[in-house]
């Protein structure tokens, strides 16, 4: 199932699609997943560890690798981790996290904020 | 399903050099980022994967995400994102609470992140409403004029007005329910109204009126005279069947059931027997009953009363209907019952999926019961303040959806 793609990766010497660093993180995941699948708390701790030690760019590469390896559980886990990292954060924080800039016309952004003003209340401090 | 397809992009090679940086994100200043020439994450993530991340966000964060940049705005409003978001069902049903006298301004609770939002519902005026909800749409019927009905999505604030038929405007009791077809997005509104007969308090005329949004038409398929019963306000559509509670109209000396359940199959085209033939007794003497549709199962939340002492509430129970029998799911533990302070024999309760909300009319306190985990939990404290001793509060549950409009 998920290991078919992994085997193919090792067999294919010219494979540049997944860097070694990422492969060493993603490939042990199935075992880790199976071991701690039942224990939500450990998954949460692993997620916290990941967020502390891994930069957003690394997290993105993990997502891309998991996607390439067709490893659904890891993909869901990393996507959820990124979502948890940015939930309840301000729009500016999210922009910095993803390396983005606003390209709205002046006034367009204010209009959006006003329309759903309630969703901009009470965000975490940056 | 689109998201099952793996995505491969040669661009991954370009950022290979960045592997191994371990400085934590907060330590990097903007200058560091520019100097190291780190390519923005967002430019290497394909839209499908970005959508996947956004779909895991709570609703309020999704709204904020749409104001990050034009591309994200497009993604959040894209057909594909809105279709896929409902399959990642990480959103939990919300609860909208408001002081009874002032219906339009209240607070909506998102249990996913335990947060209250101040939201104003767009309904005309501040008259009192019958309220029902299904699959992200909320239906309001004006209790005073009874001439209009609004169907709206409280999150996106898109609403539509429906004119009520004349025959349904005169009544003594009324119940309102709405059902949304998840595939076609059409909705059905069902109303049960009861009128007493002149000179006879025991006999009541009960009629059902149904509105179909696709045909934009009202039908009045059933009118029946009930002896000893009348309809009330608690009703729900569950799996294509319109269920409603009926209340005894016999005097206090009557020793039988004071509450019962009737049902009407919405898809039945011909008269398939009398409504009263569908009668199912309630599991115990109730002070009040609230019906809800939890994953297409009919659930009753009821105040447990004493047969000979109406108005006394001993506890609150939750039952699920299996065929024609009620199976008890849970009883509210005494400590939660006490946690409400004064608890009248009638209360507000509604829910969706696996979550039931229970609220006493006398206070802005909200209790939740998780049907799957069989756990009771208080919500985060609601910011509404009780301004005077007799102030009443009420509310309703709804599913927060950005992909559905009336």
Coordinates of C-alpha atoms in Angstrom, one line a residue:
Chain A
X1 CA 0.0 0.0 0.0
X2 CA 1.9 3.1 1.2
X3 CA 5.2 1.1 1.0
X4 CA 5.0 0.5 -2.7
X5 CA 5.9 4.1 -3.4
X6 CA 8.7 4.0 -0.8
X7 CA 10.2 0.9 -2.3
X8 CA 10.1 2.6 -5.7
X9 CA 11.8 5.6 -4.2
X10 CA 14.7 3.5 -3.0
X11 CA 14.9 1.6 -6.2
X12 CA 15.0 4.7 -8.3
X13 CA 18.5 6.2 -7.8
X14 CA 17.8 9.2 -9.9
X15 CA 14.9 10.3 -7.8
X16 CA 15.3 13.9 -6.8
X17 CA 11.8 14.5 -5.7
X18 CA 12.2 13.9 -2.1
X19 CA 15.3 15.1 -0.3
X20 CA 17.1 12.8 2.1
X21 CA 16.3 14.9 5.1
X22 CA 12.6 14.7 4.5
X23 CA 12.7 11.0 3.7
X24 CA 14.2 10.3 7.0
X25 CA 11.4 12.1 8.8
X26 CA 8.5 10.8 6.7
X27 CA 9.5 7.2 6.3
X28 CA 9.6 6.3 10.0
X29 CA 6.2 7.8 10.4
X30 CA 4.2 4.7 9.6
X31 CA 5.7 2.9 12.5
X32 CA 5.3 5.9 14.8
X33 CA 1.7 6.2 13.6
X34 CA 0.9 2.6 14.3
X35 CA 2.5 2.8 17.8
X36 CA 0.9 6.0 19.0
X37 CA -2.3 5.9 16.8
X38 CA -4.5 5.2 19.8
X39 CA -2.9 7.8 22.0
X40 CA -4.1 11.3 21.1
X41 CA -1.9 12.9 23.7
X42 CA 1.3 11.6 22.3
X43 CA 0.3 12.7 18.8
X44 CA -0.3 16.2 20.2
X45 CA 3.1 16.2 21.9
X46 CA 4.7 15.0 18.6
X47 CA 2.9 17.8 16.8
X48 CA 4.1 20.4 19.4
X49 CA 7.7 19.1 19.0
X50 CA 7.4 19.3 15.2
X51 CA 6.1 22.9 15.4
X52 CA 8.9 23.9 17.8
X53 CA 11.8 22.4 15.9
X54 CA 10.7 22.5 12.3
X55 CA 10.4 25.7 10.3
X56 CA 7.4 26.4 8.2
X57 CA 9.4 25.6 5.0
X58 CA 10.4 22.2 6.4
X59 CA 6.8 21.5 7.3
X60 CA 5.8 22.3 3.7
X61 CA 8.4 19.9 2.4
X62 CA 7.0 17.2 4.7
X63 CA 3.6 17.8 3.2
X64 CA 4.9 17.6 -0.3
X65 CA 6.9 14.4 0.5
X66 CA 3.9 12.8 2.2
X67 CA 1.8 13.7 -0.8
X68 CA 4.3 12.3 -3.3
X69 CA 4.7 9.1 -1.2
X70 CA 0.9 8.8 -1.3
X71 CA 1.0 8.5 2.5
X72 CA -2.5 9.8 3.4
X73 CA -2.2 9.6 7.2
X74 CA 1.0 11.6 7.3
X75 CA -0.4 14.1 4.8
X76 CA -3.5 14.7 6.9
X77 CA -1.4 14.9 10.0
X78 CA 1.0 17.6 8.6
X79 CA -1.8 19.6 7.0
X80 CA -3.6 19.6 10.4
X81 CA -0.4 20.6 12.1
X82 CA 0.0 23.6 9.8
X83 CA -3.7 24.5 10.3
X84 CA -3.3 24.3 14.1
X85 CA -0.2 26.5 13.8
X86 CA -2.2 29.3 12.1
X87 CA -5.6 28.9 13.6
X88 CA -6.7 31.9 15.6
X89 CA -3.7 33.9 14.5
X90 CA -3.9 37.3 12.9
X91 CA -3.9 37.8 9.1
X92 CA -0.4 39.4 9.3
X93 CA 1.0 36.3 11.2
X94 CA -0.4 34.0 8.6
X95 CA 1.1 36.2 5.8
X96 CA 4.6 36.0 7.5
X97 CA 4.2 32.3 8.1
X98 CA 3.7 31.6 4.4
X99 CA 5.9 34.4 3.1
X100 CA 3.1 36.3 1.5
X101 CA 2.1 39.9 1.0
X102 CA -1.2 41.5 0.6
X103 CA -2.1 42.3 -3.0
X104 CA -5.5 43.8 -2.3
X105 CA -6.4 47.3 -3.6
X106 CA -6.6 49.8 -0.8
X107 CA -10.0 49.6 0.7
X108 CA -10.7 46.0 -0.5
X109 CA -9.1 44.5 2.5
X110 CA -11.1 46.8 4.9
X111 CA -14.3 45.8 3.1
X112 CA -13.5 42.1 3.7
X113 CA -12.7 42.7 7.4
X114 CA -15.9 44.7 7.9
X115 CA -18.1 42.1 6.2
X116 CA -17.2 39.3 8.7
X117 CA -16.0 41.5 11.5
X118 CA -16.8 38.9 14.1
X119 CA -14.3 36.5 12.7
X120 CA -11.5 39.1 13.3
X121 CA -12.3 39.4 17.0
X122 CA -10.2 37.9 19.7
X123 CA -7.3 36.6 17.7
X124 CA -4.1 35.6 19.5
X125 CA -1.4 38.2 20.0
X126 CA 1.4 37.8 17.4
Chain B
X1 CA -12.1 12.1 -4.8
X2 CA -9.6 14.7 -6.1
X3 CA -7.5 14.8 -3.0
X4 CA -6.5 11.2 -3.2
X5 CA -4.3 11.9 -6.3
X6 CA -0.6 12.5 -5.3
X7 CA 1.0 15.6 -6.7
X8 CA 4.5 15.8 -8.0
X9 CA 6.3 19.0 -8.8
X10 CA 9.9 19.4 -10.0
X11 CA 10.1 22.7 -8.1
X12 CA 10.9 20.8 -4.9
X13 CA 14.5 20.4 -6.2
X14 CA 14.9 24.2 -6.2
X15 CA 14.5 24.5 -2.4
X16 CA 16.7 21.5 -1.6
X17 CA 19.4 23.8 -0.3
X18 CA 17.3 25.1 2.6
X19 CA 17.1 21.7 4.4
X20 CA 18.6 21.6 7.8
X21 CA 17.8 25.2 9.1
X22 CA 16.7 24.7 12.6
X23 CA 16.2 28.3 14.0
X24 CA 12.7 28.6 15.4
X25 CA 10.3 30.7 13.3
X26 CA 9.9 33.4 15.9
X27 CA 13.6 34.1 16.0
X28 CA 13.9 35.0 12.3
X29 CA 13.5 38.6 11.5
X30 CA 12.2 39.9 8.2
X31 CA 15.7 40.9 7.2
X32 CA 17.0 37.3 7.8
X33 CA 14.2 36.0 5.6
X34 CA 15.1 38.3 2.7
X35 CA 18.9 37.8 3.1
X36 CA 18.7 34.0 2.9
X37 CA 16.5 34.3 -0.1
X38 CA 14.1 31.7 1.1
X39 CA 11.4 31.1 -1.4
X40 CA 7.9 31.6 0.1
X41 CA 6.3 28.4 1.2
X42 CA 3.1 29.3 -0.5
X43 CA 4.6 29.5 -4.0
X44 CA 5.7 25.8 -3.9
X45 CA 2.5 24.5 -2.4
X46 CA 0.0 23.4 -5.0
X47 CA -3.5 24.8 -4.6
X48 CA -4.9 21.3 -3.7
X49 CA -2.6 21.0 -0.7
X50 CA -3.2 24.6 0.4
X51 CA -6.9 23.9 0.3
X52 CA -6.4 20.8 2.4
X53 CA -4.7 22.9 5.1
X54 CA -7.4 25.6 5.0
X55 CA -10.1 23.0 5.3
X56 CA -8.8 22.0 8.7
X57 CA -9.2 25.5 10.0
X58 CA -12.1 26.6 12.2
X59 CA -14.7 28.7 10.4
X60 CA -13.5 32.1 11.7
X61 CA -10.0 31.3 10.6
X62 CA -11.2 30.4 7.1
X63 CA -12.9 33.8 6.8
X64 CA -9.6 35.5 7.9
X65 CA -7.7 33.4 5.4
X66 CA -9.8 34.8 2.6
X67 CA -8.3 38.3 3.4
X68 CA -4.7 37.2 3.3
X69 CA -4.3 37.8 -0.4
X70 CA -6.3 37.7 -3.6
X71 CA -5.3 34.1 -4.4
X72 CA -6.4 32.8 -1.0
X73 CA -9.6 34.8 -1.4
X74 CA -10.2 33.0 -4.7
X75 CA -9.4 29.6 -3.2
X76 CA -11.8 30.0 -0.2
X77 CA -14.6 31.0 -2.6
X78 CA -13.8 28.3 -5.2
X79 CA -16.3 25.7 -6.0
X80 CA -13.8 22.9 -5.4
X81 CA -12.9 24.1 -1.9
X82 CA -16.5 24.6 -0.9
X83 CA -17.4 21.1 -2.1
X84 CA -14.4 19.4 -0.5
X85 CA -14.7 21.2 2.8
X86 CA -17.8 19.4 3.8
X87 CA -16.0 16.0 3.5
X88 CA -13.4 17.1 6.1
X89 CA -16.0 17.3 8.8
X90 CA -13.9 18.8 11.5
X91 CA -16.5 21.6 12.2
X92 CA -18.8 21.0 15.1
X93 CA -22.3 22.3 15.5
X94 CA -22.4 25.9 16.9
X95 CA -24.9 27.3 19.4
X96 CA -26.4 30.8 19.0
X97 CA -27.5 32.3 22.3
X98 CA -29.5 35.5 22.8
X99 CA -31.6 37.3 25.4
X100 CA -35.2 36.4 24.5
X101 CA -36.5 40.0 24.2
X102 CA -33.9 41.0 21.7
X103 CA -33.5 38.3 19.1
X104 CA -31.1 39.6 16.6
X105 CA -28.0 40.3 18.6
X106 CA -26.5 37.4 20.3
X107 CA -23.4 35.2 20.6
X108 CA -22.5 32.2 18.6
X109 CA -20.3 29.4 20.2
X110 CA -17.8 27.4 18.2
X111 CA -17.0 24.3 20.4
X112 CA -14.1 23.4 18.1
X113 CA -12.0 26.3 19.6
X114 CA -14.2 27.1 22.6
X115 CA -14.9 30.6 21.5
X116 CA -17.9 32.9 21.5
X117 CA -18.5 35.4 18.6
X118 CA -20.8 38.4 18.7
X119 CA -23.0 37.9 15.6
X120 CA -26.0 39.9 14.5
X121 CA -28.6 37.9 12.6
X122 CA -30.2 39.8 9.8
X123 CA -34.0 39.4 10.5
X124 CA -36.5 42.2 10.3
X125 CA -37.2 43.9 13.6
X126 CA -37.0 42.3 17.0
X127 CA -40.2 40.4 17.2
X128 CA -40.2 36.9 18.5
X129 CA -39.4 33.9 16.3
X130 CA -39.9 30.2 15.9
X131 CA -36.5 28.9 14.8
X132 CA -35.4 25.7 13.1
X133 CA -32.2 24.6 11.5
X134 CA -30.7 22.0 9.2
X135 CA -27.4 21.6 7.4
X136 CA -26.2 25.2 7.8
X137 CA -29.6 26.9 7.1
X138 CA -31.7 28.4 9.8
X139 CA -35.4 29.1 9.3
X140 CA -37.1 31.9 11.3
X141 CA -40.9 32.3 11.5
X142 CA -42.4 35.5 12.9
X143 CA -44.5 34.6 15.9
X144 CA -46.5 37.9 15.7
X145 CA -47.5 38.6 12.1
X146 CA -47.0 34.9 11.0
X147 CA -46.9 36.1 7.5
X148 CA -43.3 35.6 6.8
X149 CA -40.5 33.2 7.0
X150 CA -36.8 33.7 6.6
X151 CA -34.3 31.1 5.6
X152 CA -30.7 32.2 6.1
X153 CA -27.2 31.0 6.6
X154 CA -26.2 32.8 9.8
X155 CA -22.5 32.6 9.0
X156 CA -22.5 34.1 5.6
X157 CA -25.6 36.1 6.3
X158 CA -27.3 35.3 3.0
X159 CA -31.0 35.1 3.5
X160 CA -34.2 34.6 1.6
X161 CA -37.8 35.5 2.4
X162 CA -40.7 33.1 2.0
X163 CA -44.3 34.2 2.0
X164 CA -46.5 32.0 4.3
X165 CA -49.8 30.7 3.0
X166 CA -52.9 32.4 4.4
X167 CA -54.4 29.2 5.7
X168 CA -51.4 28.8 8.1
X169 CA -51.6 32.2 9.7
X170 CA -54.3 31.6 12.2
X171 CA -53.3 29.2 15.0
X172 CA -52.9 28.8 18.7
X173 CA -49.8 26.6 18.6
X174 CA -47.2 26.1 15.9
X175 CA -44.1 24.1 15.3
X176 CA -41.5 24.7 12.6
X177 CA -38.9 22.4 11.1
X178 CA -36.6 22.6 8.1
X179 CA -34.7 19.9 6.2
X180 CA -32.0 20.5 3.7
X181 CA -31.2 17.9 1.0
X182 CA -27.4 17.6 1.2
X183 CA -26.9 16.8 -2.5
X184 CA -29.4 19.0 -4.3
X185 CA -29.2 21.8 -1.6
X186 CA -32.9 22.3 -1.8
X187 CA -34.8 22.7 1.4
X188 CA -38.2 21.7 2.8
X189 CA -39.9 23.7 5.5
X190 CA -42.6 21.8 7.5
X191 CA -45.1 23.5 9.9
X192 CA -47.6 21.9 12.2
X193 CA -50.3 24.2 13.5
X194 CA -53.1 23.6 16.0
X195 CA -56.3 25.4 16.4
X196 CA -58.8 24.7 19.1
X197 CA -62.4 24.0 18.2
X198 CA -65.0 26.4 19.5
X199 CA -66.8 25.2 22.7
X200 CA -64.6 22.1 23.1
X201 CA -61.3 22.3 24.7
X202 CA -60.5 18.6 24.2
X203 CA -60.8 18.6 20.4
X204 CA -58.2 20.4 18.3
X205 CA -57.7 20.8 14.6
X206 CA -54.1 20.0 13.5
X207 CA -52.8 20.7 10.1
X208 CA -49.4 20.3 8.3
X209 CA -48.1 22.7 5.7
X210 CA -45.0 22.0 3.6
X211 CA -42.8 24.3 1.5
X212 CA -40.5 23.0 -1.1
X213 CA -37.8 25.5 -2.2
X214 CA -37.3 23.8 -5.5
X215 CA -40.9 24.2 -6.6
X216 CA -41.3 27.4 -4.5
X217 CA -44.7 26.1 -3.5
X218 CA -46.7 25.4 -0.3
X219 CA -48.8 22.2 0.1
X220 CA -51.2 21.5 2.8
X221 CA -51.5 17.7 2.7
X222 CA -53.0 17.0 6.1
X223 CA -55.7 18.4 8.3
X224 CA -57.0 16.2 11.1
X225 CA -59.2 16.7 14.2
X226 CA -57.5 15.2 17.3
X227 CA -59.4 14.3 20.4
X228 CA -57.5 14.9 23.6
X229 CA -54.4 16.2 21.9
X230 CA -53.0 19.3 20.3
X231 CA -49.7 20.0 18.6
X232 CA -47.0 22.2 20.2
X233 CA -43.7 23.7 19.1
X234 CA -41.3 20.8 19.2
X235 CA -40.8 19.1 15.9
X236 CA -38.1 18.0 13.5
X237 CA -37.6 16.4 10.2
X238 CA -35.5 13.2 10.4
X239 CA -34.8 10.9 7.5
X240 CA -37.7 12.3 5.4
X241 CA -40.2 12.0 8.3
X242 CA -41.8 15.0 10.0
X243 CA -42.0 14.2 13.8
X244 CA -43.8 16.4 16.2
X245 CA -44.7 16.2 19.9
X246 CA -48.4 16.4 20.9
X247 CA -49.7 17.5 24.3
X248 CA -52.7 16.3 26.1
X249 CA -55.7 18.6 26.2
X250 CA -57.5 16.7 28.9
X251 CA -57.8 18.1 32.4
X252 CA -55.3 17.6 35.2
X253 CA -57.2 14.6 36.5
X254 CA -56.2 12.7 33.4
X255 CA -53.9 9.9 34.4
X256 CA -52.5 8.9 31.0
X257 CA -49.6 10.2 28.9
X258 CA -49.5 14.0 28.7
X259 CA -47.0 14.0 25.8
X260 CA -46.9 11.8 22.7
X261 CA -45.1 11.6 19.3
X262 CA -46.8 11.7 15.9
X263 CA -45.1 11.4 12.6
X264 CA -45.8 12.2 8.9
X265 CA -43.8 10.8 6.0
X266 CA -43.0 13.9 3.8
X267 CA -42.7 11.8 0.7
X268 CA -46.1 10.2 1.0
X269 CA -48.2 11.4 -1.8
X270 CA -51.5 9.8 -0.9
X271 CA -53.2 9.9 2.5
X272 CA -51.7 6.9 4.2
X273 CA -53.9 6.6 7.3
X274 CA -54.6 9.0 10.1
X275 CA -51.9 10.9 11.9
X276 CA -53.1 9.6 15.2
X277 CA -52.3 6.1 14.1
X278 CA -48.6 6.9 14.1
X279 CA -48.8 7.7 17.9
X280 CA -45.8 6.6 19.9
X281 CA -45.9 7.3 23.7
X282 CA -43.0 9.1 25.3
X283 CA -40.6 7.2 27.6
X284 CA -41.8 8.8 30.9
X285 CA -43.8 11.7 32.2
X286 CA -42.2 14.8 30.6
X287 CA -42.2 18.4 31.6
X288 CA -41.0 19.4 28.2
X289 CA -39.6 17.5 25.2
X290 CA -37.2 18.7 22.6
X291 CA -36.8 16.7 19.3
X292 CA -33.7 16.8 17.3
X293 CA -32.1 15.0 14.3
X294 CA -28.7 13.6 15.2
X295 CA -27.1 11.9 12.1
X296 CA -30.6 11.0 10.9
X297 CA -31.7 9.4 14.2
X298 CA -34.5 10.9 16.2
X299 CA -33.4 12.0 19.6
X300 CA -35.6 13.4 22.4
X301 CA -34.2 15.5 25.2
X302 CA -36.8 15.7 27.9
X303 CA -37.4 17.1 31.3
X304 CA -38.4 14.2 33.5
X305 CA -41.5 15.0 35.5
X306 CA -43.8 13.5 38.1
X307 CA -47.1 12.1 36.8
X308 CA -49.2 13.8 39.4
X309 CA -47.2 17.0 39.8
X310 CA -46.9 18.9 36.6
X311 CA -44.3 21.6 36.6
X312 CA -41.8 19.7 38.8
X313 CA -38.7 18.6 37.0
X314 CA -36.7 15.7 38.5
X315 CA -34.0 15.5 35.9
X316 CA -33.2 15.6 32.2
X317 CA -33.0 12.5 30.0
X318 CA -31.8 11.8 26.5
X319 CA -33.5 9.1 24.4
X320 CA -33.1 7.8 20.9
X321 CA -36.0 6.3 18.9
X322 CA -35.4 2.8 17.6
X323 CA -38.3 1.7 15.5
X324 CA -41.2 2.5 17.8
X325 CA -39.3 2.3 21.1
X326 CA -37.2 4.8 23.0
X327 CA -33.8 3.7 24.2
X328 CA -32.3 5.8 27.0
X329 CA -28.9 7.2 26.1
X330 CA -28.1 9.3 29.2
X331 CA -29.4 11.2 32.2
X332 CA -27.9 14.5 33.2
X333 CA -25.8 14.0 36.3
X334 CA -27.0 15.9 39.3
X335 CA -24.0 18.2 39.6
X336 CA -24.7 19.6 36.1
X337 CA -28.3 20.0 37.0
X338 CA -27.3 22.0 40.0
X339 CA -24.8 24.0 38.0
X340 CA -27.7 25.8 36.3
X341 CA -28.9 27.2 39.5
X342 CA -32.6 27.6 39.1
X343 CA -33.9 25.3 36.5
X344 CA -37.5 25.6 35.2
X345 CA -39.4 22.6 34.0
X346 CA -39.0 23.9 30.4
X347 CA -35.7 24.6 28.7
X348 CA -34.0 25.0 25.3
X349 CA -32.2 22.1 23.7
X350 CA -31.0 21.4 20.2
X351 CA -28.2 19.6 18.5
X352 CA -26.6 18.1 15.4
X353 CA -24.2 15.3 14.6
X354 CA -22.9 14.0 17.9
X355 CA -23.5 17.1 20.0
X356 CA -26.5 18.1 22.1
X357 CA -26.8 21.6 23.7
X358 CA -29.0 22.2 26.8
X359 CA -29.7 25.7 28.1
X360 CA -31.9 26.9 30.9
X361 CA -34.0 29.9 30.0
X362 CA -33.0 31.7 33.2
X363 CA -29.3 31.9 32.6
X364 CA -26.8 32.2 29.8
X365 CA -25.2 28.9 30.8
X366 CA -24.7 26.2 28.2
X367 CA -24.2 22.5 28.8
X368 CA -23.1 20.1 26.1
X369 CA -23.5 16.3 25.7
X370 CA -21.3 14.4 23.3
X371 CA -23.3 11.4 22.1
X372 CA -20.2 9.5 20.9
X373 CA -18.0 10.0 24.0
X374 CA -21.0 10.0 26.3
X375 CA -19.5 13.0 28.0
X376 CA -21.1 16.1 29.7
X377 CA -19.2 19.4 29.5
X378 CA -19.9 23.1 30.2
X379 CA -19.2 25.4 27.3
X380 CA -16.8 28.3 27.8
X381 CA -18.7 31.1 29.7
X382 CA -20.9 33.1 27.4
X383 CA -20.1 36.9 27.4
X384 CA -23.9 37.8 27.7
X385 CA -24.6 39.2 31.1
X386 CA -27.9 38.8 32.9
X387 CA -29.0 42.4 33.4
X388 CA -32.0 41.9 35.6
X389 CA -33.4 39.0 37.6
X390 CA -36.3 38.0 35.3
X391 CA -34.3 38.3 32.1
X392 CA -34.7 35.2 29.9
X393 CA -32.3 33.6 27.4
X394 CA -32.8 31.2 24.6
X395 CA -30.9 29.8 21.7
X396 CA -30.5 27.3 18.9
X397 CA -27.9 25.0 17.5
X398 CA -26.8 25.1 13.8
X399 CA -24.2 23.6 11.6
X400 CA -21.6 26.3 10.5
X401 CA -21.4 26.0 6.7
X402 CA -19.9 28.4 4.2
X403 CA -20.8 26.2 1.3
X404 CA -24.6 26.5 1.5
X405 CA -27.1 29.3 0.8
X406 CA -30.9 29.5 0.6

